[in-house]
Coordinates of C-alpha atoms in Angstrom, one line a residue:
Chain A
X687 CA 92.6 149.8 117.5
X688 CA 96.3 150.5 117.0
X689 CA 97.9 150.7 120.4
X690 CA 101.0 152.5 119.2
X691 CA 98.8 155.1 117.6
X692 CA 96.8 155.5 120.8
X693 CA 100.0 155.9 122.8
X694 CA 101.4 158.4 120.3
X695 CA 98.3 160.4 120.7
X696 CA 98.4 160.4 124.5
X697 CA 102.1 161.3 124.6
X698 CA 101.8 164.1 122.1
X699 CA 98.9 165.5 124.0
X700 CA 100.6 165.4 127.5
X701 CA 104.3 165.3 127.0
X702 CA 105.7 167.0 123.9
X703 CA 109.5 167.3 123.3
X704 CA 109.1 171.0 124.4
X705 CA 107.8 169.7 127.8
X706 CA 110.5 167.0 128.1
X707 CA 113.4 169.4 127.1
X708 CA 112.1 172.9 127.6
X709 CA 113.8 175.8 125.8
X710 CA 111.6 178.4 127.5
X711 CA 110.2 178.9 131.0
X712 CA 107.5 181.2 132.4
X713 CA 109.0 184.4 133.6
X714 CA 108.0 183.8 137.2
X715 CA 110.4 180.8 137.4
X716 CA 113.0 183.1 139.0
X717 CA 113.6 182.2 142.6
X718 CA 115.4 179.9 145.0
X719 CA 112.0 178.3 145.4
X720 CA 112.7 176.4 142.1
X721 CA 116.2 175.2 143.0
X722 CA 115.6 172.6 145.7
X723 CA 113.8 170.1 143.6
X724 CA 116.8 170.0 141.3
X725 CA 119.1 169.8 144.3
X726 CA 117.0 166.9 145.7
X727 CA 117.2 165.1 142.4
X728 CA 121.0 165.7 142.1
X729 CA 121.7 164.4 145.6
X730 CA 119.5 161.3 144.8
X731 CA 121.7 160.8 141.7
X732 CA 124.8 160.9 143.9
X733 CA 123.1 158.4 146.3
X734 CA 122.5 156.0 143.4
X735 CA 126.0 156.3 141.9
X736 CA 127.7 155.7 145.2
X737 CA 125.2 153.0 146.1
X738 CA 125.8 151.1 142.9
X739 CA 129.6 151.2 143.5
X740 CA 129.0 149.8 147.0
X741 CA 126.8 147.0 145.6
X742 CA 129.6 145.8 143.2
X743 CA 132.1 145.3 146.0
X744 CA 129.7 143.9 148.6
X745 CA 128.3 145.4 151.8
X746 CA 131.4 144.6 153.9
X747 CA 133.9 146.2 151.5
X748 CA 133.8 149.6 153.2
X749 CA 135.1 148.1 156.5
X750 CA 138.4 146.9 154.9
X751 CA 139.5 149.3 152.3
X752 CA 140.2 153.1 152.2
X753 CA 138.4 153.4 148.9
X754 CA 135.4 151.5 150.2
X755 CA 135.3 153.7 153.3
X756 CA 135.3 156.8 151.1
X757 CA 132.5 155.6 148.9
X758 CA 130.5 154.7 152.0
X759 CA 131.1 158.2 153.3
X760 CA 129.9 159.6 150.0
X761 CA 126.8 157.5 150.2
X762 CA 126.2 158.6 153.8
X763 CA 126.7 162.3 153.1
X764 CA 124.6 162.3 149.9
X765 CA 121.7 160.9 152.0
X766 CA 122.2 163.7 154.5
X767 CA 122.2 166.3 151.7
X768 CA 119.2 164.7 150.1
X769 CA 117.1 165.1 153.2
X770 CA 118.2 168.7 153.7
X771 CA 117.3 169.4 150.0
X772 CA 113.9 167.5 150.2
X773 CA 113.0 169.3 153.4
X774 CA 113.7 172.7 151.8
X775 CA 111.9 171.5 148.6
X776 CA 108.6 170.6 150.3
X777 CA 108.8 173.6 152.6
X778 CA 109.0 175.9 149.6
X779 CA 106.3 174.0 147.7
X780 CA 104.0 174.3 150.8
X781 CA 104.4 178.0 151.0
X782 CA 103.7 178.3 147.2
X783 CA 100.6 176.2 147.7
X784 CA 102.1 174.3 144.7
X785 CA 99.2 171.9 144.6
X786 CA 97.0 174.5 142.9
X787 CA 95.5 174.2 139.4
X788 CA 95.1 170.4 139.6
X789 CA 98.6 169.6 140.8
X790 CA 97.6 167.6 143.9
X791 CA 98.9 164.5 142.2
X792 CA 102.4 165.8 142.2
X793 CA 102.3 166.8 145.9
X794 CA 100.9 163.4 147.0
X795 CA 103.3 161.5 144.9
X796 CA 106.2 163.5 146.4
X797 CA 105.1 162.5 149.9
X798 CA 104.8 158.9 148.8
X799 CA 108.5 159.1 147.7
X800 CA 109.4 160.6 151.1
X801 CA 107.7 157.8 152.9
X802 CA 109.5 155.2 150.8
X803 CA 112.9 156.9 151.3
X804 CA 112.4 156.5 155.1
X805 CA 112.1 152.7 154.7
X806 CA 115.0 152.7 152.3
X807 CA 117.1 154.7 154.8
X808 CA 116.3 152.2 157.6
X809 CA 117.2 149.2 155.5
X810 CA 120.4 150.9 154.5
X811 CA 121.3 151.5 158.1
X812 CA 120.7 147.8 158.8
X813 CA 123.3 146.9 156.1
X814 CA 126.2 148.6 157.8
X815 CA 127.4 145.4 159.4
X816 CA 128.5 147.2 162.5
X817 CA 127.1 147.6 166.1
X818 CA 124.7 150.3 165.1
X819 CA 123.1 148.1 162.4
X820 CA 123.0 145.2 164.9
X821 CA 121.3 147.3 167.6
X822 CA 118.9 148.9 165.2
X823 CA 117.8 145.6 163.7
X824 CA 117.2 144.3 167.3
X825 CA 115.2 147.4 168.2
X826 CA 113.5 147.6 164.8
X827 CA 112.2 144.0 164.8
X828 CA 109.7 144.9 167.5
X829 CA 108.5 148.0 165.7
X830 CA 108.2 146.1 162.4
X831 CA 106.4 143.2 164.0
X832 CA 104.0 145.6 165.8
X833 CA 103.0 147.4 162.5
X834 CA 102.5 144.1 160.7
X835 CA 105.6 144.3 158.5
X836 CA 107.5 141.3 159.9
X837 CA 106.8 139.3 156.7
X838 CA 109.6 141.4 155.2
X839 CA 112.2 139.7 157.4
X840 CA 114.2 142.6 158.7
X841 CA 116.6 140.3 160.5
X842 CA 117.4 138.4 157.3
X843 CA 120.4 140.3 156.0
X844 CA 120.0 139.1 152.4
X845 CA 116.4 140.1 152.4
X846 CA 117.3 143.6 153.7
X847 CA 120.0 143.9 151.1
X848 CA 117.6 143.0 148.3
X849 CA 114.9 145.3 149.7
X850 CA 117.4 148.2 149.8
X851 CA 119.2 147.8 146.5
X852 CA 116.4 146.5 144.4
X853 CA 112.9 147.0 145.8
X854 CA 113.0 150.4 147.5
X855 CA 115.5 151.7 144.9
X856 CA 113.2 150.7 142.1
X857 CA 110.1 152.1 143.7
X858 CA 111.9 155.4 144.3
X859 CA 113.1 155.6 140.6
X860 CA 109.6 154.8 139.4
X861 CA 107.9 157.4 141.6
X862 CA 110.5 160.0 140.9
X863 CA 110.1 159.4 137.2
X864 CA 106.3 159.9 137.6
X865 CA 107.0 163.1 139.7
X866 CA 109.1 164.6 137.0
X867 CA 106.6 163.6 134.3
X868 CA 103.8 165.4 136.2
X869 CA 105.9 168.5 136.7
X870 CA 107.1 168.7 133.1
X871 CA 103.6 167.9 131.7
X872 CA 101.8 170.5 133.9
X873 CA 104.4 173.3 133.9
X874 CA 105.6 175.1 137.1
X875 CA 102.9 176.5 139.3
X876 CA 102.0 180.1 138.7
X877 CA 102.2 182.8 141.4
X878 CA 99.2 183.2 143.7
X879 CA 96.6 185.6 142.4
X880 CA 94.6 188.0 144.6
X881 CA 96.2 186.5 147.8
X882 CA 94.4 183.2 147.1
X883 CA 90.9 184.7 147.6
X884 CA 89.5 182.8 144.6
X885 CA 91.4 179.6 145.2
X886 CA 88.9 177.4 147.0
X887 CA 86.1 177.9 144.5
X888 CA 88.2 176.1 141.9
Chain B
X761 CA 103.7 172.1 124.8
X762 CA 101.1 169.8 126.4
X763 CA 97.5 170.7 126.6
X764 CA 97.8 171.1 130.3
X765 CA 100.8 173.5 130.0
X766 CA 99.1 175.4 127.3
X767 CA 96.1 175.9 129.5
X768 CA 98.2 176.8 132.6
X769 CA 100.5 179.2 130.8
X770 CA 98.0 181.1 128.8
X771 CA 98.9 184.8 128.9
X772 CA 102.1 184.2 130.9
X773 CA 105.2 185.9 129.5
X774 CA 108.0 183.4 128.8
X775 CA 111.8 183.6 128.9
X776 CA 114.5 181.5 127.2
X777 CA 115.8 178.5 129.3
X778 CA 118.1 175.5 129.2
X779 CA 116.9 172.8 131.7
X780 CA 119.7 170.3 131.1
X781 CA 122.4 172.9 131.6
X782 CA 120.9 174.1 134.8
X783 CA 120.5 170.5 136.0
X784 CA 124.2 169.7 135.2
X785 CA 125.3 172.8 137.1
X786 CA 123.2 171.9 140.2
X787 CA 124.3 168.3 140.0
X788 CA 128.0 169.2 139.8
X789 CA 127.6 171.6 142.8
X790 CA 125.9 169.0 144.9
X791 CA 128.4 166.3 144.0
X792 CA 131.3 168.6 144.9
X793 CA 129.7 169.4 148.2
X794 CA 129.1 165.7 149.0
X795 CA 132.7 164.8 148.0
X796 CA 134.1 167.5 150.2
X797 CA 132.0 166.4 153.2
X798 CA 133.0 162.8 152.6
X799 CA 136.7 163.7 152.3
X800 CA 136.7 166.0 155.3
X801 CA 134.5 164.0 157.7
X802 CA 134.4 160.5 156.2
X803 CA 131.7 158.5 157.9
X804 CA 131.1 160.6 161.0
X805 CA 129.8 157.9 163.3
X806 CA 132.0 155.9 165.6
X807 CA 132.1 152.7 163.6
X808 CA 132.1 150.0 166.3
X809 CA 132.4 146.4 165.1
X810 CA 129.4 144.2 165.6
X811 CA 129.0 142.4 168.9
X812 CA 130.1 138.8 168.4
X813 CA 128.9 135.9 170.5
X814 CA 132.6 134.9 170.9
X815 CA 133.3 138.4 172.4
X816 CA 130.5 138.1 174.9
X817 CA 131.4 134.5 175.9
X818 CA 135.0 135.5 176.4
X819 CA 134.5 138.8 178.2
X820 CA 131.2 138.2 180.0
X821 CA 130.8 134.5 180.3
X822 CA 128.2 134.7 183.1
X823 CA 126.0 137.0 181.0
X824 CA 126.3 134.5 178.1
X825 CA 125.4 131.6 180.3
X826 CA 122.5 133.5 181.8
X827 CA 121.1 134.2 178.4
X828 CA 121.7 130.6 177.2
X829 CA 120.0 129.0 180.2
X830 CA 116.9 131.2 179.6
X831 CA 116.6 129.7 176.1
X832 CA 117.3 126.3 177.5
X833 CA 114.6 126.4 180.2
X834 CA 112.1 128.4 178.2
X835 CA 112.0 131.6 180.3
X836 CA 113.4 134.0 177.7
X837 CA 111.3 136.7 176.1
X838 CA 111.7 135.0 172.8
X839 CA 109.7 132.0 173.9
X840 CA 106.7 134.2 174.7
X841 CA 107.3 136.8 172.0
X842 CA 104.3 136.0 169.9
X843 CA 104.2 136.6 166.1
X844 CA 106.3 136.4 164.0
X845 CA 108.1 133.8 166.1
X846 CA 105.6 132.0 168.4
X847 CA 101.9 131.3 168.3
X848 CA 100.9 132.9 171.6
X849 CA 99.4 136.3 170.9
X850 CA 99.4 137.5 174.5
X851 CA 102.5 139.8 174.0
X852 CA 101.7 141.0 170.5
X853 CA 101.3 144.8 170.4
X854 CA 97.7 145.8 170.0
X855 CA 95.2 148.6 170.5
X856 CA 92.0 146.8 171.4
X857 CA 91.1 144.5 168.5
X858 CA 93.6 146.3 166.2
X859 CA 96.6 143.9 166.1
X860 CA 98.6 143.9 162.8
X861 CA 101.2 141.6 164.3
X862 CA 98.4 138.9 165.0
X863 CA 97.1 139.3 161.5
X864 CA 100.5 138.6 159.9
X865 CA 100.9 135.7 162.3
X866 CA 103.9 133.3 162.7
X867 CA 106.0 133.9 159.6
X868 CA 109.2 132.6 161.1
X869 CA 108.4 129.8 163.6
X870 CA 111.1 129.8 166.3
X871 CA 111.5 127.2 169.1
X872 CA 114.2 129.0 171.1
X873 CA 115.1 125.9 173.2
X874 CA 115.6 123.6 170.2
X875 CA 116.8 126.1 167.6
X876 CA 119.2 128.1 169.8
X877 CA 120.5 125.5 172.3
X878 CA 119.5 121.9 171.6
X879 CA 120.6 121.8 168.0
X880 CA 124.0 123.3 168.7
X881 CA 124.4 120.9 171.7
X882 CA 123.8 117.9 169.3
X883 CA 126.7 119.2 167.2
X884 CA 128.9 119.8 170.3
X885 CA 128.0 116.2 171.4
X886 CA 129.5 114.9 168.2
X887 CA 132.8 116.6 169.1
X888 CA 132.8 116.1 172.9
X889 CA 131.9 112.7 174.5
X890 CA 131.3 114.3 178.0
X891 CA 128.6 116.6 176.4
X892 CA 127.1 113.6 174.6
X893 CA 126.7 111.7 177.9
X894 CA 125.3 114.7 179.7
X895 CA 122.8 115.3 176.8
X896 CA 121.6 111.7 177.0
X897 CA 121.2 112.0 180.8
X898 CA 119.2 115.2 180.4
X899 CA 116.9 113.9 177.7
X900 CA 116.1 110.7 179.7
X901 CA 115.1 112.8 182.8
X902 CA 111.5 113.8 183.5
X903 CA 110.5 117.4 182.6
X904 CA 110.2 118.2 186.3
X905 CA 113.7 117.0 187.0
X906 CA 115.0 118.9 183.9
X907 CA 113.4 122.1 185.3
X908 CA 114.8 121.5 188.8
X909 CA 118.4 121.2 187.4
X910 CA 118.0 124.4 185.3
X911 CA 116.5 126.4 188.1
X912 CA 119.3 125.3 190.5
X913 CA 121.9 126.2 187.9
X914 CA 120.3 129.6 187.2
X915 CA 120.2 130.4 190.9
X916 CA 123.9 129.4 191.2
X917 CA 124.9 131.6 188.3
X918 CA 123.9 134.6 190.5
X919 CA 126.7 133.6 192.9
X920 CA 129.2 132.5 190.2
X921 CA 132.7 133.8 190.0
X922 CA 135.1 134.0 187.0
X923 CA 138.7 133.0 187.6
X924 CA 141.2 132.9 184.7
X925 CA 138.3 132.7 182.3
X926 CA 136.7 129.7 184.2
X927 CA 133.2 130.1 185.6
X928 CA 133.2 128.8 189.2
X929 CA 129.8 127.8 190.6
X930 CA 129.0 127.0 194.3
X931 CA 128.3 123.3 194.9
X932 CA 124.8 122.1 194.1
X933 CA 122.8 119.6 192.1
X934 CA 122.8 120.8 188.6
X935 CA 122.6 117.4 187.0
X936 CA 124.0 117.4 183.5
X937 CA 123.1 121.1 183.0
X938 CA 126.4 122.5 184.1
X939 CA 128.3 120.2 181.6
X940 CA 125.9 121.2 178.8
X941 CA 126.2 124.9 179.5
X942 CA 130.0 124.7 179.7
X943 CA 129.8 122.9 176.3
X944 CA 127.9 125.9 174.9
X945 CA 130.4 128.3 176.4
X946 CA 133.4 126.6 174.9
X947 CA 131.6 126.4 171.5
X948 CA 130.8 130.1 171.7
X949 CA 134.4 130.9 172.7
X950 CA 135.7 129.0 169.7
X951 CA 133.6 131.4 167.5
X952 CA 131.4 128.7 166.1
X953 CA 128.0 129.5 167.5
X954 CA 126.8 132.1 164.9
X955 CA 127.8 129.7 162.1
X956 CA 126.0 126.8 163.7
X957 CA 122.8 128.8 164.3
X958 CA 122.9 130.0 160.7
X959 CA 123.5 126.5 159.2
X960 CA 120.9 124.9 161.5
X961 CA 118.2 127.2 160.0
X962 CA 118.3 125.0 156.9
X963 CA 121.0 122.3 157.2
X964 CA 120.2 120.9 153.7
X965 CA 121.1 124.3 152.2
X966 CA 124.4 124.4 154.0
X967 CA 126.6 126.4 151.6
X968 CA 123.7 128.7 150.7
X969 CA 122.6 129.8 154.2
X970 CA 122.0 133.5 154.1
X971 CA 119.5 134.0 156.9
X972 CA 121.3 135.2 160.0
X973 CA 118.1 135.8 162.0
X974 CA 118.9 133.3 164.8
X975 CA 122.4 134.6 165.3
X976 CA 121.0 138.2 165.5
X977 CA 118.4 137.1 168.0
X978 CA 120.8 135.2 170.3
X979 CA 122.4 138.2 172.0
X980 CA 119.1 140.2 172.2
X981 CA 117.7 141.3 175.5
X982 CA 119.9 142.1 178.5
X983 CA 123.2 141.7 176.7
X984 CA 122.6 144.0 173.9
X985 CA 120.7 146.5 176.2
X986 CA 123.8 146.7 178.4
X987 CA 126.0 147.5 175.4
X988 CA 123.5 150.0 174.1
X989 CA 123.3 151.7 177.5
X990 CA 127.1 152.0 177.4
X991 CA 126.9 153.8 174.1
X992 CA 123.8 155.9 175.1
X993 CA 121.7 154.2 172.5
X994 CA 118.6 152.8 174.1
X995 CA 115.1 153.6 172.7
X996 CA 114.6 156.4 175.1
X997 CA 117.7 158.0 173.6
X998 CA 116.3 158.9 170.2
X999 CA 116.6 155.4 168.8
X1000 CA 117.1 155.2 165.1
X1001 CA 117.9 158.9 164.7
X1002 CA 120.9 158.5 167.0
X1003 CA 124.1 156.6 166.0
X1004 CA 127.2 155.7 167.9
X1005 CA 129.2 158.9 168.5
X1006 CA 128.2 162.5 168.9
X1007 CA 126.4 162.9 165.6
X1008 CA 122.8 162.6 164.6
X1009 CA 122.3 160.1 161.8
X1010 CA 118.7 159.9 160.5
X1011 CA 117.7 163.3 161.8
X1012 CA 114.6 163.2 159.5
X1013 CA 113.2 160.6 161.8
X1014 CA 113.1 163.0 164.7
X1015 CA 109.3 163.5 164.5
X1016 CA 109.0 159.8 164.9
X1017 CA 111.7 159.1 167.5
X1018 CA 110.5 162.2 169.5
X1019 CA 107.3 160.2 170.3
X1020 CA 109.3 157.7 172.2
X1021 CA 110.8 160.4 174.4
X1022 CA 107.3 161.2 175.7
X1023 CA 106.9 158.9 178.8
X1024 CA 103.2 158.5 178.2
X1025 CA 104.0 156.9 174.9
X1026 CA 107.5 155.5 175.3
X1027 CA 106.7 153.5 178.4
X1028 CA 103.6 151.8 176.9
X1029 CA 103.9 148.0 176.2
X1030 CA 102.5 148.8 172.7
X1031 CA 104.7 151.9 172.2
X1032 CA 105.8 150.8 168.8
X1033 CA 102.3 150.5 167.4
X1034 CA 101.1 153.8 169.0
X1035 CA 104.1 155.7 167.9
X1036 CA 103.9 154.4 164.3
X1037 CA 100.2 155.2 164.1
X1038 CA 100.8 158.8 165.2
X1039 CA 103.6 159.1 162.7
X1040 CA 101.5 157.6 160.0
X1041 CA 98.8 160.1 160.8
X1042 CA 101.3 162.9 160.5
X1043 CA 102.4 161.6 157.1
X1044 CA 98.8 161.1 156.0
X1045 CA 98.0 164.7 157.0
X1046 CA 100.8 165.9 154.8
X1047 CA 99.9 163.7 151.9
X1048 CA 96.3 164.9 151.9
X1049 CA 97.1 168.4 152.9
X1050 CA 95.8 170.0 149.6
X1051 CA 92.3 168.7 150.5
X1052 CA 92.2 169.6 154.2
X1053 CA 90.2 172.8 154.8
X1054 CA 92.1 175.3 156.9
X1055 CA 95.5 173.6 156.5
X1056 CA 95.4 174.2 152.7
X1057 CA 94.8 178.0 153.4
X1058 CA 98.0 178.4 155.5
X1059 CA 100.2 179.4 152.5
X1060 CA 97.8 182.4 151.8
X1061 CA 97.8 183.4 155.5
X1062 CA 101.6 183.4 155.9
X1063 CA 102.7 185.2 152.7
X1064 CA 106.1 183.6 152.2
X1065 CA 105.1 183.4 148.5
X1066 CA 105.3 187.1 148.2
X1067 CA 109.0 186.8 148.9
X1068 CA 109.5 183.8 146.6
X1069 CA 107.9 185.6 143.7
X1070 CA 108.8 189.2 144.6
X1071 CA 110.0 190.1 141.1
X1072 CA 106.7 188.9 139.7
X1073 CA 104.6 190.9 142.2
X1074 CA 106.7 194.0 141.6
X1075 CA 105.5 193.8 138.0
X1076 CA 102.0 192.4 138.6
X1077 CA 100.9 193.4 142.1
X1078 CA 97.8 191.1 142.1
X1079 CA 99.8 188.2 140.6
X1080 CA 97.7 188.4 137.4
X1081 CA 99.9 189.1 134.4
X1082 CA 97.0 190.9 132.6
X1083 CA 97.1 193.6 135.3
X1084 CA 100.6 195.2 135.3
X1085 CA 101.6 197.7 137.9
X1086 CA 100.8 201.3 136.9
X1087 CA 103.8 203.5 137.0

């Protein structure tokens, strides 16, 4: 069996160039309900860009320079905007029942991303090297011990830094890539027909 | 298009589109919004510096000595913490037999007396002959005698006064303990204790020590709680979702931190475990929502979708594109 050939077959079946870079959309894609996913992705991009800059200069840089303080503020605000966007995104997807026609995978993967961002956000808070970070790590150690997560040493700054900038970041990138692949491969969900009366038989 | 899209979009009218252009427009808009917020508000929290041991030893020497003597005589919470630090599971949070902390076990063994006090004292003894003599006297005494000195010293701390930065104790038999504790206080005031605690974690790795766990743990308990109360930040005050200053930080954690505001949960000895399990159940419900009968029907009952797709329903009232509206 030729593996390349097999992969070609799968990709051309589930992700054509027209799926990856669409030049046309169904007519019903005409609403604010389709905007917040893109907004979530955009704010995530700003989080990553500002985060990468912070990584280069080290986690204490923002305490001592004006530029560092500004990049840190951009990182902070992009996270705030991200959560506003993702909240609106899943609210709209819920009211569209967007898991219809076999799209449950996308919905579940989205919530997995949300769960990981929570841990990513906590680890980011602990990196601030200020009183808040110190207090939260002190409080957090009890919670992490209680839920059996103390093996990720949340009081070891280097571990937390690595978790935040590598592990959680990579998980988020992977799952977001999967999320976008599902969405593009399956097309946007169609409007509800007959007020959903036939939905549960499917 | 893919076979899934072809199946899903059969009979659906299409319109021209440019995804990358739309993405760039949205990204630029969001980036500009974030830059404006950052330029205008900066980092909105009050950025207090971390609490250093030097600061505590200088401004609140009695609090520092109280904390240090609890490690020294084994009465601190850290000595009976349980996993991941000590082998005694009595204080591990559990619900009946469900005890994730016990299953993970002692990942980071910590002997608070040795790791937080005796090791630094050995180093102080190298610098200060009086401390070296006192340390020898202490180590040669019986355990009973050691405890008697510590208890007398702890009781005296309750009546101690601070004059010109000096801690004045009433007269009593503290054996060598007073000299040892003063040695710790001077060392802390010199700003050396965090560094010693960190290096002592793995002395052979000296230039590569990156684990600050011991230094973080040292001020835990009463000292940090006092400071947190001062800033309105104890757990009963919305915990992680509340940062120093008037702003919320991680407001998306409200469903979780709310649980701690309920006395029936927040006051439990295993509050962290209970709150997390409730929060995990909330998240689990959301993850599996498409499969939960009743909940997965809510979108049909609350017809927000009719507003979202109003243009479509104006054309095709049933939602089915093969049945256009009759004019």
